Coordinates of C-alpha atoms in Angstrom, one line a residue:
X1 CA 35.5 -35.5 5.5
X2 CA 33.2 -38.6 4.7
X3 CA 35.6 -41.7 3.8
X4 CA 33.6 -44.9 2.8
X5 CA 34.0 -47.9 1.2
X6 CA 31.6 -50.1 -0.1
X7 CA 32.1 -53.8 0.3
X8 CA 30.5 -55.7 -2.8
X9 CA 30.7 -59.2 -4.2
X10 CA 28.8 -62.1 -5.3
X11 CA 26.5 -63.7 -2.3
X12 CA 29.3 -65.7 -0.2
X13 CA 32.2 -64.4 -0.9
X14 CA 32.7 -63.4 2.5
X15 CA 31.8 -59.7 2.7
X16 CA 30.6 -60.2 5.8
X17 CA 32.7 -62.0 7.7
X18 CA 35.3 -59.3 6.4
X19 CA 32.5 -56.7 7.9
X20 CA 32.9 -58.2 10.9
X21 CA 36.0 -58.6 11.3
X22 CA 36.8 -55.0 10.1
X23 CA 35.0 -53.9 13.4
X24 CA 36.1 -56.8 15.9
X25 CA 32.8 -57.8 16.5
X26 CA 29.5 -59.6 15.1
X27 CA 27.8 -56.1 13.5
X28 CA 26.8 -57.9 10.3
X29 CA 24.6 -61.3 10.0
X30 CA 26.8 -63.3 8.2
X31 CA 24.9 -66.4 7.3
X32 CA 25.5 -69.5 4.9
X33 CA 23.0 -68.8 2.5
X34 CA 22.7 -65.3 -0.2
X35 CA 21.0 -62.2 1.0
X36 CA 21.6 -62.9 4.5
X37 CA 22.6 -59.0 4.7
X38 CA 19.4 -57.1 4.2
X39 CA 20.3 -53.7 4.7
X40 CA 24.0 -52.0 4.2
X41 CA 25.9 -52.0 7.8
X42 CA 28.0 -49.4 8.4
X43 CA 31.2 -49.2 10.2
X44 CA 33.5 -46.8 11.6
X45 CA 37.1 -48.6 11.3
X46 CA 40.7 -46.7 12.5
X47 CA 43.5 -46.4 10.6
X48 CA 46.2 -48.5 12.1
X49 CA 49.1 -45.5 12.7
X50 CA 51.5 -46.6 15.2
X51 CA 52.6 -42.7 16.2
X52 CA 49.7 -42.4 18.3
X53 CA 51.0 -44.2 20.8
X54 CA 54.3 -43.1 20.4
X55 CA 53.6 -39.2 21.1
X56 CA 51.2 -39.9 24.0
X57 CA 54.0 -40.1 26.7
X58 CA 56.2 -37.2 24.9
X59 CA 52.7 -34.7 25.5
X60 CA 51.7 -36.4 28.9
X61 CA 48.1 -37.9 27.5
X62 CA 46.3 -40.8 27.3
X63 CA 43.8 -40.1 24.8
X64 CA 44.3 -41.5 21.3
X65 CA 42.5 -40.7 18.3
X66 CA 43.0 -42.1 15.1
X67 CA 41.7 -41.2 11.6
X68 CA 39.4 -43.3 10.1
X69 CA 37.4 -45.0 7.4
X70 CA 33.6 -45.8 6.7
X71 CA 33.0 -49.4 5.9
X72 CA 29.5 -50.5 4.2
X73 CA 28.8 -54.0 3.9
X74 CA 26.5 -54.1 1.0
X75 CA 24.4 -57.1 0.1
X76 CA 26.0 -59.7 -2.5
X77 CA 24.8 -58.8 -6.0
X78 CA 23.7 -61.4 -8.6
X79 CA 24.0 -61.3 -12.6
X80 CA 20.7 -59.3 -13.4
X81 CA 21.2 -57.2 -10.1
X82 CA 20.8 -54.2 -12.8
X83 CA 17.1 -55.2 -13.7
X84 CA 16.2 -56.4 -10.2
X85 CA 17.6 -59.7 -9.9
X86 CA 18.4 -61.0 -6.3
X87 CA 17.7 -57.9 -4.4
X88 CA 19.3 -55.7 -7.7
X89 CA 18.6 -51.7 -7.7
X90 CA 18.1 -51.6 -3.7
X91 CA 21.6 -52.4 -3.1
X92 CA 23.2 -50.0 -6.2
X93 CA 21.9 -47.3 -5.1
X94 CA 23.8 -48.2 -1.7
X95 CA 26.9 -48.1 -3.8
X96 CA 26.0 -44.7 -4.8
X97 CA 27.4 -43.6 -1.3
X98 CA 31.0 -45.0 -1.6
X99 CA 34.0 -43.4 -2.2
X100 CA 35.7 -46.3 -3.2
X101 CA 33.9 -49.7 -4.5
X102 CA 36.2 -53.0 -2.6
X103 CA 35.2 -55.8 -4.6
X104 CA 35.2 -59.2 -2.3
X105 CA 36.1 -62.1 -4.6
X106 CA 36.3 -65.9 -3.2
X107 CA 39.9 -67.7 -3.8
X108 CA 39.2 -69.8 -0.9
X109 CA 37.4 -73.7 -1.1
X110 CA 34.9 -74.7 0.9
X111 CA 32.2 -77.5 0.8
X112 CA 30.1 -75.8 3.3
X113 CA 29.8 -72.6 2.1
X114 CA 27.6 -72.6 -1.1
X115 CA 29.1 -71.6 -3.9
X116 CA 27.7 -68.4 -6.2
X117 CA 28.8 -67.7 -9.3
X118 CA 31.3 -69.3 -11.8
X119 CA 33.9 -69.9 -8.6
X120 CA 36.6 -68.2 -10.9
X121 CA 38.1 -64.8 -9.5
X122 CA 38.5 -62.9 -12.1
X123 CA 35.1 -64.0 -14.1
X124 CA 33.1 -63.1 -10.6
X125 CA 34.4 -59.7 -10.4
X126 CA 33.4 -59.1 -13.9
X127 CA 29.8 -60.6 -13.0
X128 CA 29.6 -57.7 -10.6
X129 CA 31.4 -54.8 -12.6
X130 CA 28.8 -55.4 -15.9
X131 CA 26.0 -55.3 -13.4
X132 CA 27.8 -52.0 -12.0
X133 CA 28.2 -51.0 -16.3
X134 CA 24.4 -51.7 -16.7
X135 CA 23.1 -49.5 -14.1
X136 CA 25.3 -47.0 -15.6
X137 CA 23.7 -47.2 -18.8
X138 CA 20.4 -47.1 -17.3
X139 CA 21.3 -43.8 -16.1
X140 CA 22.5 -42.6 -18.9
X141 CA 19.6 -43.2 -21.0
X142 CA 17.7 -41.4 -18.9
X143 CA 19.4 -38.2 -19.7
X144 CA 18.5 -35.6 -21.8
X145 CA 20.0 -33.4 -24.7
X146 CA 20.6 -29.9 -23.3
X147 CA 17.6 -27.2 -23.7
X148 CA 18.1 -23.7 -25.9
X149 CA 17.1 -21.8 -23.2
X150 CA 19.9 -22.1 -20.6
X151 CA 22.0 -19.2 -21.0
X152 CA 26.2 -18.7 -19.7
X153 CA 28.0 -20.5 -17.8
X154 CA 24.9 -22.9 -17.3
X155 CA 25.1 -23.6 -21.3
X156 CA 28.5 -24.1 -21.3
X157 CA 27.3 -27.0 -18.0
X158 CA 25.1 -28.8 -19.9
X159 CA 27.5 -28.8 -23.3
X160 CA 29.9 -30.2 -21.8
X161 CA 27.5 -32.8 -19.3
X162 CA 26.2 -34.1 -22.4
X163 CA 29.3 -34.3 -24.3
X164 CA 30.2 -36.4 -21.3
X165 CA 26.8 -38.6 -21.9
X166 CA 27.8 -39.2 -25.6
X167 CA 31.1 -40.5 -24.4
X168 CA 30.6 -42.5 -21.3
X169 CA 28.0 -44.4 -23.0
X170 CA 29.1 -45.3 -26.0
X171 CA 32.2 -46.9 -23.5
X172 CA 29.6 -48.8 -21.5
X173 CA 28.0 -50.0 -24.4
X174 CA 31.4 -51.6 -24.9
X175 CA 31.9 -52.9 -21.5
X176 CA 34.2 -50.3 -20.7
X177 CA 33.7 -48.7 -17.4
X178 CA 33.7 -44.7 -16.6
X179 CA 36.7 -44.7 -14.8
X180 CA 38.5 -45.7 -18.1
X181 CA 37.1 -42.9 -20.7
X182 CA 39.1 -40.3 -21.3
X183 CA 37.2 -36.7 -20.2
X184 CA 37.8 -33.4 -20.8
X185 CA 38.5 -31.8 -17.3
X186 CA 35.5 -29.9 -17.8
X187 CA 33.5 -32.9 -18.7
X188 CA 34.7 -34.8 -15.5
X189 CA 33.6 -31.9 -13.8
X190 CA 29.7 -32.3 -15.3
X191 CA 29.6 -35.4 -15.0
X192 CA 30.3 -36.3 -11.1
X193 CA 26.5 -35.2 -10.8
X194 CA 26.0 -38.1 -12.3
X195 CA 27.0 -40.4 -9.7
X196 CA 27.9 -43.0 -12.2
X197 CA 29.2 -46.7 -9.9
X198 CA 32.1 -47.4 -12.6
X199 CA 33.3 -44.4 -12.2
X200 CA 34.3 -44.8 -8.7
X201 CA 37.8 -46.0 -8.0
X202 CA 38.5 -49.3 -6.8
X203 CA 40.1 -51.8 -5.0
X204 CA 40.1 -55.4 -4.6
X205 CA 40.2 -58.5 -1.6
X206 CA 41.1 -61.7 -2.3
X207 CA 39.5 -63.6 0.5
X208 CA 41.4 -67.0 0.7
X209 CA 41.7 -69.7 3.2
X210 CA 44.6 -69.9 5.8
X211 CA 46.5 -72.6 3.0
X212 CA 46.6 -69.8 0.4
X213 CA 47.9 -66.8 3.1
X214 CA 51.2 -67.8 2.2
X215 CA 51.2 -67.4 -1.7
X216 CA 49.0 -64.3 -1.6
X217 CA 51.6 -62.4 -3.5
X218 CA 51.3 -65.2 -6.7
X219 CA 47.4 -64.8 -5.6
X220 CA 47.2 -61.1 -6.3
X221 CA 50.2 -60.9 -9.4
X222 CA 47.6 -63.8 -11.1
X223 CA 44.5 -61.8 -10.4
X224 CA 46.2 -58.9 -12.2
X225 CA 47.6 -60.7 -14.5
X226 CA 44.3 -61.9 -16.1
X227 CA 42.3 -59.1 -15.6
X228 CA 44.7 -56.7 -17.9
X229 CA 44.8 -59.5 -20.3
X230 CA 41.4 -58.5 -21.1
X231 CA 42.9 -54.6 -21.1
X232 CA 41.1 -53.9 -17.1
X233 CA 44.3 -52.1 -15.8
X234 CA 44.3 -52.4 -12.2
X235 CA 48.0 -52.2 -10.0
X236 CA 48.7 -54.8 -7.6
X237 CA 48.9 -52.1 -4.9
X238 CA 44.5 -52.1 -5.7
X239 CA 44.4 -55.5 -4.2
X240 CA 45.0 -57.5 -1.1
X241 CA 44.3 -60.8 0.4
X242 CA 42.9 -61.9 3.3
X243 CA 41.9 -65.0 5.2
X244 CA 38.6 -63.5 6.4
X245 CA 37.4 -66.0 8.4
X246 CA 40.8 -66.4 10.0
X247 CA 41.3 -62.4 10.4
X248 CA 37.7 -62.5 11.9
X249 CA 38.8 -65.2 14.6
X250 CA 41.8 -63.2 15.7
X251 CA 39.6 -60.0 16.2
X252 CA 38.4 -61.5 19.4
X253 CA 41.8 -61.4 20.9
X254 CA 43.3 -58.5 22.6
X255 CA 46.7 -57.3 23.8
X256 CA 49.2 -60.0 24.7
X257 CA 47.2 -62.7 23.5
X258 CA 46.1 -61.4 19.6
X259 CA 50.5 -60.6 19.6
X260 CA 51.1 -64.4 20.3
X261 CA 48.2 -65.2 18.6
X262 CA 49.9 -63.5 15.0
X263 CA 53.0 -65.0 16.1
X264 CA 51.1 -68.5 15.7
X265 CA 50.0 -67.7 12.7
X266 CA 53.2 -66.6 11.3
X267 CA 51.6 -62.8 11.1
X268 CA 53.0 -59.8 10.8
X269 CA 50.6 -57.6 9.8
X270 CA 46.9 -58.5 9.8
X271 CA 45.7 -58.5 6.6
X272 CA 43.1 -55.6 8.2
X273 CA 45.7 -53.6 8.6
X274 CA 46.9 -53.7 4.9
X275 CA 43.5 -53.0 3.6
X276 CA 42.7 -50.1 5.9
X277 CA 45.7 -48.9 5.0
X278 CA 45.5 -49.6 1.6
X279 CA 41.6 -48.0 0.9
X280 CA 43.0 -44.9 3.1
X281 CA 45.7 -44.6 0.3
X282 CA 43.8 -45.4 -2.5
X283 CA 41.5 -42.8 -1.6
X284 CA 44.1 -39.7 -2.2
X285 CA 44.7 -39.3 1.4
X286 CA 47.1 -38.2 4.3
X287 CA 47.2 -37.8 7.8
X288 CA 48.3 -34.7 9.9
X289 CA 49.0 -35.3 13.9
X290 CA 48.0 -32.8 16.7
X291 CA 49.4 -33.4 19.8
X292 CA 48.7 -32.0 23.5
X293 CA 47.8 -33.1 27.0
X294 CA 44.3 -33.2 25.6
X295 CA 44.9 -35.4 23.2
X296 CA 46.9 -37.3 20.4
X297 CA 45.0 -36.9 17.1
X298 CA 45.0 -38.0 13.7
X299 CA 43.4 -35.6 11.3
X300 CA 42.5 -37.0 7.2
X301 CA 42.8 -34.3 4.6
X302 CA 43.6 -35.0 0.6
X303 CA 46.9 -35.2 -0.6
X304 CA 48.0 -32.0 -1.6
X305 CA 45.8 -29.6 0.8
X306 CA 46.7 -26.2 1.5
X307 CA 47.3 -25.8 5.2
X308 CA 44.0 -23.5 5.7
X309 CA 41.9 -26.5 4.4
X310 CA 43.5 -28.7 7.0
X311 CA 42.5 -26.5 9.7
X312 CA 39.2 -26.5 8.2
X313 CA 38.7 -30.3 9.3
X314 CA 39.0 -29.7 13.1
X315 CA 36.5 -26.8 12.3
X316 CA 35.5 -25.1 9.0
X317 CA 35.8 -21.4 10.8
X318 CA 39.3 -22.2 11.0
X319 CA 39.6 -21.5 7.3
X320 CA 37.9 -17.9 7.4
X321 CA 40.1 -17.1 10.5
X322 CA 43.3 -18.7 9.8
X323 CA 46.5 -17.2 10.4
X324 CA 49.4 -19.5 10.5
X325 CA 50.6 -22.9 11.3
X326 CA 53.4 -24.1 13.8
X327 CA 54.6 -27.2 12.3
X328 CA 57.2 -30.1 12.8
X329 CA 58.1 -33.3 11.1
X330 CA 56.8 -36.2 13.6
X331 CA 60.2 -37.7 13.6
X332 CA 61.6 -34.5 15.1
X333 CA 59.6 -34.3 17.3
X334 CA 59.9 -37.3 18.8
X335 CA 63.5 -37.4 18.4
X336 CA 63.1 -34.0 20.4
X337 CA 61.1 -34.9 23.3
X338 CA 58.5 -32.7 22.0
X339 CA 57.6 -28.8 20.8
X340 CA 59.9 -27.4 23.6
X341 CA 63.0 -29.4 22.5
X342 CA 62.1 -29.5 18.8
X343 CA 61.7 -25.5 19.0
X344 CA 65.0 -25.2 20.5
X345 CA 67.1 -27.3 17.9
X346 CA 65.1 -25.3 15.1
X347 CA 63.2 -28.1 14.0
X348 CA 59.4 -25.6 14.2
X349 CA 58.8 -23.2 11.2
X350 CA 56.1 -21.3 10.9
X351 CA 54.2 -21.8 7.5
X352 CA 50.9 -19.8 6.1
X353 CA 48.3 -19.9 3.7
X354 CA 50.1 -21.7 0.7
X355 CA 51.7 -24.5 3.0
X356 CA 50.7 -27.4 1.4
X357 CA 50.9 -30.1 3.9
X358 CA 53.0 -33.2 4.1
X359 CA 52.1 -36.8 5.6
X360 CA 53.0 -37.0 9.1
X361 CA 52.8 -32.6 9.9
X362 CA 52.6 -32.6 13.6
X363 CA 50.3 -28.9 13.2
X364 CA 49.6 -26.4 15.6
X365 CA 47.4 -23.5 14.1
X366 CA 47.1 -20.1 14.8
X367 CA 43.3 -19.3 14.5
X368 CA 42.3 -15.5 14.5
X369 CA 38.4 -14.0 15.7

């Protein structure tokens, strides 16, 4: 299951410094002038999940394997991006390959960073999301009514594709993005081979300086605030905000020193943490835990899978040959000291094809030949 986010903003905003810092290392060039990122870098970021380490001991291993997320750190976008300004189409058609669309706006001040656009939050994002509306039109315009010949369930396709043409445009003529037009479920259905940009869900970071970390909630409620005063409904939940250039300093601290590090800072919880966590949920998804002396695992699967899908992940011929599941609640288990003990207080049920799983199913399945 592919699971990527795709970091955009306005040239520094701090998209890569947040790049960097997602993967605790210097992957992306982050330089003090626009375009210094030339071509998308891509990242493979964990999910912070905190059981991984608590079931090692219980199952006598010390392999840990969390789920994880796909991070592109897409070059900043300029007004006119959609007809080529900056470095324009190049980098949409990175965006194309996102799940989700995190929009990097600056909160933060300072005099040696140049400053792009209008330095307003809310009136930078929608720089970027009319560039995003633009290129959707673009595509849009390039499609055509459907032809007499097609016949079935192919005419019924491309009714109800370009029923979802007529529509979706006329809203982006508006400035309303695709995520916001009502479809038919059929139409929805047509019109994901479009691969429109505002119709991708998304999220938002609030990159501030160390000063504003500790009024990031008024922050995010006033970013919200403003943007559904001109009718953009987003939930605080969608956004978060980060010190990137401090969260990039403390990814080159490990163990006991990054812990008294955050203590330093008055941290809990790196703002990271929240936004991987945060993209993971946005995206519709869940995490299912196997457990053995081989290893401790974390496996992704939508919320609301059936249990044969979710075999399907650690191999798709599990889903042809699947028989059952052995399953227990990871708090059982721990409290249990493991299948043995969880087995024996009737804490493991056996569940088949329409088990639909639940967040945190530590799963053992029963694969047939």
């Amino acid at each position: 299951m592919t699971l990527s986010v795709g970091i955009v903003g306005l040239p520094n905003v701090g998209k890569s410094t947040l790049f960097n810092a997602l993967l605790s290392k210097q992957q992306a060039f982050a330089a003090n002038y626009p375009f210094a990122t030339i071509e998308p870098n891509v990242g493979i970021v964990p999910v912070p999940d905190e059981r991984l380490a608590v079931l090692a001991p219980i199952v006598n291993t010390t392999k840990l394997v969390p789920a994880t997320v796909t991070f592109l750190d897409i070059a900043g976008l300029v007004k006119g991006a959609s007809q080529g300004e900056g470095l324009g189409n190049k980098f949409l058609s990175h965006i194309r390959e996102a799940s989700v669309v995190l929009h990097v706006v600056r909160t933060f001040a300072d005099s040696n960073v140049i400053q792009t656009g209008s330095g307003d939050p809310v009136e930078d994002y929608l720089t970027i999301e009319t560039e995003l509306q633009l290129a959707d039109l673009s595509t849009l315009e390039k499609q055509n009514p459907p032809k007499a010949s097609h016949s079935g369930g192919q005419e019924n396709h491309e009714k109800y594709r370009w029923s979802a043409v007529l529509k979706l445009k006329s809203a982006l003529e508006a400035g309303v993005s695709a995520r916001s037009v009502d479809l038919l479920d059929e139409e929805l259905e047509a019109a994901r081979e479009l691969f429109l940009l505002t119709a991708k869900p998304q999220m938002f970071c609030l990159n501030t300086d160390e000063a504003g970390m500790g009024k990031s909630g008024t922050i995010i409620a006033d970013f919200v605030e403003r943007l559904r005063a001109k009718k953009i409904e987003i939930q605080e939940s969608d956004c978060v905000s980060i010190c990137a250039k401090l969260e990039e300093e403390l990814a080159g601290f490990e163990g006991e020193e990054r812990l008294e590090y955050l203590k330093s800072a008055g941290i809990e919880r790196t703002g990271l943490e929240t936004l991987i966590a945060a993209a993971y949920k946005r995206l519709g998804l869940q995490s299912f835990l196997t457990a053995g002396e081989l290893e401790v695992r974390a496996w992704t699967v939508a919320v609301g899978s059936l249990a044969p899908e979710a075999a399907g992940v650690i191999h798709t011929d599990f889903v042809k040959h699947f028989i059952s599941a052995k399953v227990c609640h990871y708090h059982d288990f721990v409290e249990l000291s493991g299948w043995k003990g969880a087995a024996e207080k009737g804490k493991v049920r056996t569940e088949g094809k329409t088990y639909v799983m639940k967040e945190g199913d530590i799963i053992e399945f029963m694969i047939g030949k």
